[in-house]
Amino acid sequence: MTSPVVVVTGANGLVGSHVVSALSERGASVRAVVRRPGTAPDLPGVEEHVGDFADPGFAGSVVVGADALVTTVHPMGDDRDSQRRVGVDGTLTIADAAATSGVARHVHVSTAAVYDRSPGTGDVAEDGDLVGDDGGDYAVVKRDVDAALDRAAGTTRVLVRPPAILGPGGSSVWNALRPARIRDDEGQRHAVPDASFAWVHVDDLAALVADLASGAIAAGDDPEAGPVAGGCTPVNAAGEPATQRDYLGAVTSALGLEPVWDDEPAWTGQIVADRARGWGWSPKVTLDEALEELKAGLRQ
């Protein structure tokens, strides 16, 4: 059997690098797209491709002959216009190139932030209401990327929607960047203790993405059994239930700080990942393991 050829954008990022590693473990040939030379993971079957995937010429060349495309890049900290240029326009450029080249599968790493998770909403599955235009730049732009990919055609598209992604790394929002803000700003230490902290570990997320991109999870006509062939299928990826008491408590404990618990309405539902489990995915990293890893990294 021929090894699948998979193009991964953002291959040196937190999610992208773990996806590349998971694909390498599965014997795939990976075209790792990065902006700076020498930053792609150095792993068996991985070939670095340096360029801007928002450039039609580069995008067209890098997807030729590929079996799947994985898109992971989104500039979270930028303003809405900048996020839209990269997140929407750039993603659609390489998605269109993939469709034109006959790439069979496109796995896009979206986010559970596209869902309305206001107080009282309850549990959220893939058919949940999405955020409105007042939902914040990141959530709104990611919502619009999903909508644009839903309108596209030519590939089997999967929108993987993780909540907070735990896992070590300098660019990790929840293991590094967010704790740094909590350390430096007392105002960041406030939370409603029973508010939900929906999460998934980056290793488990990468495993799902790699199985989809490599074809280990087959497409068909039932979205509860696998992606819809030729369609666009959202799928949530979340670990076991957790609260802000778990996450913020772990961060402040490791930093030697005290959290400030607020009493106000908050979302207490869960991101429901039954569809992903129906596809054969099951998260391996427990909450205790993820939080111990988080605390160990902060203590170092």
mmCIF file of N, CA and C in Angstrom, residues 179-279:
data_model
loop_
_atom_site.group_PDB
_atom_site.id
_atom_site.type_symbol
_atom_site.label_atom_id
_atom_site.label_comp_id
_atom_site.label_asym_id
_atom_site.label_seq_id
_atom_site.Cartn_x
_atom_site.Cartn_y
_atom_site.Cartn_z
ATOM 1 N N PRO A 179 -0.774 31.132 31.223
ATOM 2 C CA PRO A 179 -0.176 31.195 32.558
ATOM 3 C C PRO A 179 0.728 32.413 32.767
ATOM 4 N N ALA A 180 1.417 32.852 31.719
ATOM 5 C CA ALA A 180 2.268 34.036 31.856
ATOM 6 C C ALA A 180 1.427 35.265 32.165
ATOM 7 N N ARG A 181 0.259 35.368 31.519
ATOM 8 C CA ARG A 181 -0.629 36.499 31.815
ATOM 9 C C ARG A 181 -1.182 36.402 33.239
ATOM 10 N N ILE A 182 -1.499 35.193 33.654
ATOM 11 C CA ILE A 182 -1.990 34.990 35.025
ATOM 12 C C ILE A 182 -0.918 35.377 36.037
ATOM 13 N N ARG A 183 0.327 35.048 35.737
ATOM 14 C CA ARG A 183 1.444 35.396 36.626
ATOM 15 C C ARG A 183 1.626 36.901 36.737
ATOM 16 N N ASP A 184 1.492 37.602 35.616
ATOM 17 C CA ASP A 184 1.854 39.007 35.560
ATOM 18 C C ASP A 184 0.709 39.970 35.851
ATOM 19 N N ASP A 185 -0.531 39.478 35.789
ATOM 20 C CA ASP A 185 -1.683 40.370 35.907
ATOM 21 C C ASP A 185 -2.698 39.767 36.873
ATOM 22 N N GLU A 186 -2.881 40.420 38.024
ATOM 23 C CA GLU A 186 -3.816 39.910 39.026
ATOM 24 C C GLU A 186 -5.223 39.781 38.454
ATOM 25 N N GLY A 187 -5.565 40.645 37.533
ATOM 26 C CA GLY A 187 -6.891 40.596 36.937
ATOM 27 C C GLY A 187 -7.160 39.326 36.160
ATOM 28 N N GLN A 188 -6.093 38.641 35.743
ATOM 29 C CA GLN A 188 -6.241 37.397 34.986
ATOM 30 C C GLN A 188 -6.469 36.196 35.908
ATOM 31 N N ARG A 189 -6.430 36.427 37.219
ATOM 32 C CA ARG A 189 -6.591 35.314 38.165
ATOM 33 C C ARG A 189 -8.031 35.137 38.615
ATOM 34 N N HIS A 190 -8.946 35.845 37.977
ATOM 35 C CA HIS A 190 -10.366 35.747 38.306
ATOM 36 C C HIS A 190 -11.044 34.704 37.424
ATOM 37 N N ALA A 191 -11.944 33.927 38.014
ATOM 38 C CA ALA A 191 -12.755 32.986 37.250
ATOM 39 C C ALA A 191 -13.912 32.516 38.113
ATOM 40 N N VAL A 192 -14.957 32.023 37.465
ATOM 41 C CA VAL A 192 -16.058 31.367 38.172
ATOM 42 C C VAL A 192 -15.642 29.914 38.373
ATOM 43 N N PRO A 193 -15.536 29.446 39.593
ATOM 44 C CA PRO A 193 -14.925 28.130 39.840
ATOM 45 C C PRO A 193 -15.628 26.965 39.143
ATOM 46 N N ASP A 194 -16.963 27.029 39.042
ATOM 47 C CA ASP A 194 -17.701 25.920 38.424
ATOM 48 C C ASP A 194 -17.910 26.102 36.934
ATOM 49 N N ALA A 195 -17.395 27.185 36.357
ATOM 50 C CA ALA A 195 -17.480 27.364 34.911
ATOM 51 C C ALA A 195 -16.713 26.249 34.212
ATOM 52 N N SER A 196 -17.229 25.800 33.097
ATOM 53 C CA SER A 196 -16.579 24.705 32.377
ATOM 54 C C SER A 196 -15.244 25.133 31.799
ATOM 55 N N PHE A 197 -14.297 24.243 31.860
ATOM 56 C CA PHE A 197 -13.028 24.394 31.141
ATOM 57 C C PHE A 197 -12.930 23.218 30.182
ATOM 58 N N ALA A 198 -13.471 23.408 28.995
ATOM 59 C CA ALA A 198 -13.415 22.348 27.983
ATOM 60 C C ALA A 198 -12.009 22.313 27.395
ATOM 61 N N TRP A 199 -11.457 21.125 27.211
ATOM 62 C CA TRP A 199 -10.052 20.999 26.839
ATOM 63 C C TRP A 199 -9.830 19.708 26.057
ATOM 64 N N VAL A 200 -8.676 19.625 25.408
ATOM 65 C CA VAL A 200 -8.186 18.388 24.817
ATOM 66 C C VAL A 200 -6.667 18.482 24.813
ATOM 67 N N HIS A 201 -5.998 17.349 24.951
ATOM 68 C CA HIS A 201 -4.537 17.369 24.894
ATOM 69 C C HIS A 201 -4.094 17.360 23.438
ATOM 70 N N VAL A 202 -3.009 18.071 23.154
ATOM 71 C CA VAL A 202 -2.550 18.211 21.769
ATOM 72 C C VAL A 202 -2.198 16.859 21.149
ATOM 73 N N ASP A 203 -1.728 15.897 21.944
ATOM 74 C CA ASP A 203 -1.421 14.577 21.393
ATOM 75 C C ASP A 203 -2.679 13.878 20.897
ATOM 76 N N ASP A 204 -3.762 13.998 21.658
ATOM 77 C CA ASP A 204 -5.017 13.368 21.253
ATOM 78 C C ASP A 204 -5.626 14.070 20.051
ATOM 79 N N LEU A 205 -5.545 15.387 20.034
ATOM 80 C CA LEU A 205 -6.030 16.144 18.875
ATOM 81 C C LEU A 205 -5.264 15.756 17.619
ATOM 82 N N ALA A 206 -3.936 15.691 17.733
ATOM 83 C CA ALA A 206 -3.105 15.343 16.582
ATOM 84 C C ALA A 206 -3.408 13.943 16.078
ATOM 85 N N ALA A 207 -3.711 13.019 16.978
ATOM 86 C CA ALA A 207 -4.041 11.653 16.564
ATOM 87 C C ALA A 207 -5.300 11.631 15.716
ATOM 88 N N LEU A 208 -6.317 12.396 16.123
ATOM 89 C CA LEU A 208 -7.553 12.455 15.333
ATOM 90 C C LEU A 208 -7.299 13.065 13.964
ATOM 91 N N VAL A 209 -6.575 14.175 13.935
ATOM 92 C CA VAL A 209 -6.291 14.844 12.666
ATOM 93 C C VAL A 209 -5.486 13.925 11.743
ATOM 94 N N ALA A 210 -4.492 13.248 12.295
ATOM 95 C CA ALA A 210 -3.652 12.361 11.480
ATOM 96 C C ALA A 210 -4.448 11.184 10.942
ATOM 97 N N ASP A 211 -5.337 10.616 11.751
ATOM 98 C CA ASP A 211 -6.156 9.503 11.268
ATOM 99 C C ASP A 211 -7.091 9.948 10.155
ATOM 100 N N LEU A 212 -7.605 11.163 10.247
ATOM 101 C CA LEU A 212 -8.459 11.691 9.185
ATOM 102 C C LEU A 212 -7.647 11.956 7.918
ATOM 103 N N ALA A 213 -6.501 12.599 8.071
ATOM 104 C CA ALA A 213 -5.704 12.962 6.907
ATOM 105 C C ALA A 213 -5.124 11.753 6.198
ATOM 106 N N SER A 214 -4.768 10.723 6.952
ATOM 107 C CA SER A 214 -4.160 9.530 6.350
ATOM 108 C C SER A 214 -5.186 8.571 5.779
ATOM 109 N N GLY A 215 -6.462 8.832 6.031
ATOM 110 C CA GLY A 215 -7.506 7.956 5.527
ATOM 111 C C GLY A 215 -7.838 6.796 6.432
ATOM 112 N N ALA A 216 -7.246 6.765 7.644
ATOM 113 C CA ALA A 216 -7.556 5.687 8.583
ATOM 114 C C ALA A 216 -9.010 5.751 9.030
ATOM 115 N N ILE A 217 -9.573 6.962 9.049
ATOM 116 C CA ILE A 217 -11.007 7.136 9.276
ATOM 117 C C ILE A 217 -11.637 7.376 7.917
ATOM 118 N N ALA A 218 -12.377 6.408 7.442
ATOM 119 C CA ALA A 218 -12.890 6.447 6.077
ATOM 120 C C ALA A 218 -14.095 7.372 5.957
ATOM 121 N N ALA A 219 -14.235 7.987 4.800
ATOM 122 C CA ALA A 219 -15.406 8.797 4.489
ATOM 123 C C ALA A 219 -16.539 7.905 4.000
ATOM 124 N N GLY A 220 -17.748 8.398 4.174
ATOM 125 C CA GLY A 220 -18.915 7.642 3.735
ATOM 126 C C GLY A 220 -20.114 8.550 3.614
ATOM 127 N N ASP A 221 -21.301 8.022 3.928
ATOM 128 C CA ASP A 221 -22.504 8.837 3.809
ATOM 129 C C ASP A 221 -23.201 9.078 5.144
ATOM 130 N N ASP A 222 -22.621 8.585 6.240
ATOM 131 C CA ASP A 222 -23.199 8.762 7.567
ATOM 132 C C ASP A 222 -22.233 9.559 8.426
ATOM 133 N N PRO A 223 -22.573 10.808 8.780
ATOM 134 C CA PRO A 223 -21.632 11.630 9.550
ATOM 135 C C PRO A 223 -21.352 11.095 10.943
ATOM 136 N N GLU A 224 -22.166 10.179 11.442
ATOM 137 C CA GLU A 224 -21.885 9.599 12.753
ATOM 138 C C GLU A 224 -20.905 8.433 12.670
ATOM 139 N N ALA A 225 -20.581 8.014 11.454
ATOM 140 C CA ALA A 225 -19.621 6.924 11.262
ATOM 141 C C ALA A 225 -18.305 7.410 10.681
ATOM 142 N N GLY A 226 -18.312 8.590 10.078
ATOM 143 C CA GLY A 226 -17.109 9.144 9.472
ATOM 144 C C GLY A 226 -17.469 10.377 8.675
ATOM 145 N N PRO A 227 -16.472 11.087 8.145
ATOM 146 C CA PRO A 227 -16.762 12.279 7.346
ATOM 147 C C PRO A 227 -17.639 11.942 6.150
ATOM 148 N N VAL A 228 -18.483 12.882 5.758
ATOM 149 C CA VAL A 228 -19.324 12.690 4.586
ATOM 150 C C VAL A 228 -18.467 12.880 3.338
ATOM 151 N N ALA A 229 -18.428 11.862 2.492
ATOM 152 C CA ALA A 229 -17.609 11.922 1.282
ATOM 153 C C ALA A 229 -18.063 13.072 0.387
ATOM 154 N N GLY A 230 -17.125 13.936 0.034
ATOM 155 C CA GLY A 230 -17.431 15.069 -0.814
ATOM 156 C C GLY A 230 -18.132 16.209 -0.109
ATOM 157 N N GLY A 231 -18.403 16.047 1.187
ATOM 158 C CA GLY A 231 -19.093 17.079 1.952
ATOM 159 C C GLY A 231 -18.180 17.744 2.957
ATOM 160 N N CYS A 232 -18.778 18.525 3.854
ATOM 161 C CA CYS A 232 -18.042 19.223 4.902
ATOM 162 C C CYS A 232 -18.644 18.826 6.240
ATOM 163 N N THR A 233 -17.864 18.163 7.088
ATOM 164 C CA THR A 233 -18.368 17.586 8.329
ATOM 165 C C THR A 233 -17.625 18.157 9.531
ATOM 166 N N PRO A 234 -18.335 18.836 10.431
ATOM 167 C CA PRO A 234 -17.685 19.273 11.679
ATOM 168 C C PRO A 234 -17.597 18.120 12.665
ATOM 169 N N VAL A 235 -16.542 18.123 13.482
ATOM 170 C CA VAL A 235 -16.392 17.106 14.516
ATOM 171 C C VAL A 235 -15.678 17.727 15.718
ATOM 172 N N ASN A 236 -16.259 17.559 16.892
ATOM 173 C CA ASN A 236 -15.659 18.071 18.121
ATOM 174 C C ASN A 236 -14.623 17.090 18.658
ATOM 175 N N ALA A 237 -13.586 17.628 19.280
ATOM 176 C CA ALA A 237 -12.555 16.793 19.914
ATOM 177 C C ALA A 237 -12.300 17.357 21.304
ATOM 178 N N ALA A 238 -12.788 16.662 22.340
ATOM 179 C CA ALA A 238 -12.659 17.169 23.702
ATOM 180 C C ALA A 238 -12.373 16.035 24.668
ATOM 181 N N GLY A 239 -11.641 16.354 25.724
ATOM 182 C CA GLY A 239 -11.333 15.389 26.769
ATOM 183 C C GLY A 239 -12.418 15.353 27.830
ATOM 184 N N GLU A 240 -12.091 14.795 28.983
ATOM 185 C CA GLU A 240 -13.075 14.615 30.044
ATOM 186 C C GLU A 240 -13.485 15.960 30.643
ATOM 187 N N PRO A 241 -14.633 16.015 31.320
ATOM 188 C CA PRO A 241 -15.113 17.283 31.885
ATOM 189 C C PRO A 241 -14.129 17.894 32.874
ATOM 190 N N ALA A 242 -14.057 19.217 32.861
ATOM 191 C CA ALA A 242 -13.202 19.959 33.794
ATOM 192 C C ALA A 242 -13.816 21.324 34.034
ATOM 193 N N THR A 243 -13.363 21.989 35.071
ATOM 194 C CA THR A 243 -13.854 23.323 35.416
ATOM 195 C C THR A 243 -12.685 24.294 35.524
ATOM 196 N N GLN A 244 -13.029 25.567 35.663
ATOM 197 C CA GLN A 244 -11.998 26.568 35.891
ATOM 198 C C GLN A 244 -11.284 26.333 37.219
ATOM 199 N N ARG A 245 -11.975 25.712 38.185
ATOM 200 C CA ARG A 245 -11.299 25.371 39.430
ATOM 201 C C ARG A 245 -10.130 24.428 39.152
ATOM 202 N N ASP A 246 -10.329 23.505 38.207
ATOM 203 C CA ASP A 246 -9.253 22.583 37.850
ATOM 204 C C ASP A 246 -8.101 23.322 37.170
ATOM 205 N N TYR A 247 -8.416 24.079 36.112
ATOM 206 C CA TYR A 247 -7.351 24.699 35.320
ATOM 207 C C TYR A 247 -6.681 25.856 36.051
ATOM 208 N N LEU A 248 -7.474 26.868 36.435
ATOM 209 C CA LEU A 248 -6.877 28.028 37.085
ATOM 210 C C LEU A 248 -6.263 27.636 38.422
ATOM 211 N N GLY A 249 -6.891 26.671 39.098
ATOM 212 C CA GLY A 249 -6.318 26.192 40.352
ATOM 213 C C GLY A 249 -4.959 25.573 40.150
ATOM 214 N N ALA A 250 -4.798 24.805 39.058
ATOM 215 C CA ALA A 250 -3.508 24.181 38.776
ATOM 216 C C ALA A 250 -2.448 25.224 38.437
ATOM 217 N N VAL A 251 -2.816 26.205 37.619
ATOM 218 C CA VAL A 251 -1.854 27.227 37.209
ATOM 219 C C VAL A 251 -1.398 28.059 38.404
ATOM 220 N N THR A 252 -2.350 28.561 39.181
ATOM 221 C CA THR A 252 -1.971 29.407 40.315
ATOM 222 C C THR A 252 -1.198 28.627 41.366
ATOM 223 N N SER A 253 -1.559 27.364 41.566
ATOM 224 C CA SER A 253 -0.817 26.537 42.526
ATOM 225 C C SER A 253 0.637 26.399 42.105
ATOM 226 N N ALA A 254 0.854 26.131 40.814
ATOM 227 C CA ALA A 254 2.228 25.961 40.328
ATOM 228 C C ALA A 254 3.018 27.257 40.405
ATOM 229 N N LEU A 255 2.329 28.390 40.271
ATOM 230 C CA LEU A 255 3.010 29.686 40.291
ATOM 231 C C LEU A 255 3.108 30.281 41.698
ATOM 232 N N GLY A 256 2.512 29.589 42.673
ATOM 233 C CA GLY A 256 2.543 30.099 44.028
ATOM 234 C C GLY A 256 1.643 31.297 44.237
ATOM 235 N N LEU A 257 0.517 31.334 43.515
ATOM 236 C CA LEU A 257 -0.420 32.444 43.590
ATOM 237 C C LEU A 257 -1.777 31.956 44.081
ATOM 238 N N GLU A 258 -2.661 32.905 44.387
ATOM 239 C CA GLU A 258 -4.006 32.563 44.816
ATOM 240 C C GLU A 258 -5.006 32.961 43.732
ATOM 241 N N PRO A 259 -5.893 32.058 43.344
ATOM 242 C CA PRO A 259 -6.942 32.439 42.395
ATOM 243 C C PRO A 259 -7.994 33.299 43.080
ATOM 244 N N VAL A 260 -8.749 34.035 42.283
ATOM 245 C CA VAL A 260 -9.848 34.847 42.798
ATOM 246 C C VAL A 260 -11.135 34.300 42.199
ATOM 247 N N TRP A 261 -11.976 33.715 43.037
ATOM 248 C CA TRP A 261 -13.187 33.062 42.546
ATOM 249 C C TRP A 261 -14.353 34.039 42.562
ATOM 250 N N ASP A 262 -14.969 34.189 41.397
ATOM 251 C CA ASP A 262 -16.097 35.102 41.238
ATOM 252 C C ASP A 262 -17.419 34.340 41.309
ATOM 253 N N ASP A 263 -18.482 35.050 41.653
ATOM 254 C CA ASP A 263 -19.814 34.466 41.712
ATOM 255 C C ASP A 263 -20.695 35.187 40.702
ATOM 256 N N GLU A 264 -20.808 34.612 39.518
ATOM 257 C CA GLU A 264 -21.610 35.200 38.446
ATOM 258 C C GLU A 264 -21.986 34.112 37.458
ATOM 259 N N PRO A 265 -22.951 34.366 36.587
ATOM 260 C CA PRO A 265 -23.366 33.336 35.629
ATOM 261 C C PRO A 265 -22.206 32.926 34.717
ATOM 262 N N ALA A 266 -22.173 31.645 34.375
ATOM 263 C CA ALA A 266 -21.112 31.127 33.510
ATOM 264 C C ALA A 266 -21.622 29.879 32.787
ATOM 265 N N TRP A 267 -20.959 29.560 31.694
ATOM 266 C CA TRP A 267 -21.305 28.332 30.966
ATOM 267 C C TRP A 267 -20.799 27.134 31.752
ATOM 268 N N THR A 268 -21.685 26.163 31.983
ATOM 269 C CA THR A 268 -21.316 24.968 32.742
ATOM 270 C C THR A 268 -21.579 23.687 31.946
ATOM 271 N N GLY A 269 -21.768 23.810 30.650
ATOM 272 C CA GLY A 269 -21.994 22.630 29.812
ATOM 273 C C GLY A 269 -20.686 21.980 29.384
ATOM 274 N N GLN A 270 -20.805 21.044 28.441
ATOM 275 C CA GLN A 270 -19.642 20.321 27.925
ATOM 276 C C GLN A 270 -19.606 20.394 26.398
ATOM 277 N N ILE A 271 -18.414 20.302 25.845
ATOM 278 C CA ILE A 271 -18.267 20.097 24.406
ATOM 279 C C ILE A 271 -18.431 18.597 24.166
ATOM 280 N N VAL A 272 -19.487 18.222 23.482
ATOM 281 C CA VAL A 272 -19.820 16.810 23.281
ATOM 282 C C VAL A 272 -19.019 16.265 22.102
ATOM 283 N N ALA A 273 -18.248 15.214 22.353
ATOM 284 C CA ALA A 273 -17.385 14.633 21.313
ATOM 285 C C ALA A 273 -17.833 13.228 20.937
ATOM 286 N N ASP A 274 -19.136 12.965 21.033
ATOM 287 C CA ASP A 274 -19.648 11.632 20.696
ATOM 288 C C ASP A 274 -19.397 11.273 19.239
ATOM 289 N N ARG A 275 -19.475 12.261 18.353
ATOM 290 C CA ARG A 275 -19.251 11.964 16.929
ATOM 291 C C ARG A 275 -17.833 11.439 16.711
ATOM 292 N N ALA A 276 -16.839 12.118 17.286
ATOM 293 C CA ALA A 276 -15.455 11.668 17.124
ATOM 294 C C ALA A 276 -15.274 10.266 17.682
ATOM 295 N N ARG A 277 -15.905 9.987 18.817
ATOM 296 C CA ARG A 277 -15.806 8.641 19.391
ATOM 297 C C ARG A 277 -16.479 7.617 18.494
ATOM 298 N N GLY A 278 -17.552 8.010 17.827
ATOM 299 C CA GLY A 278 -18.187 7.120 16.865
ATOM 300 C C GLY A 278 -17.308 6.832 15.663
ATOM 301 N N TRP A 279 -16.355 7.715 15.424
ATOM 302 C CA TRP A 279 -15.393 7.511 14.328
ATOM 303 C C TRP A 279 -14.206 6.667 14.772
#
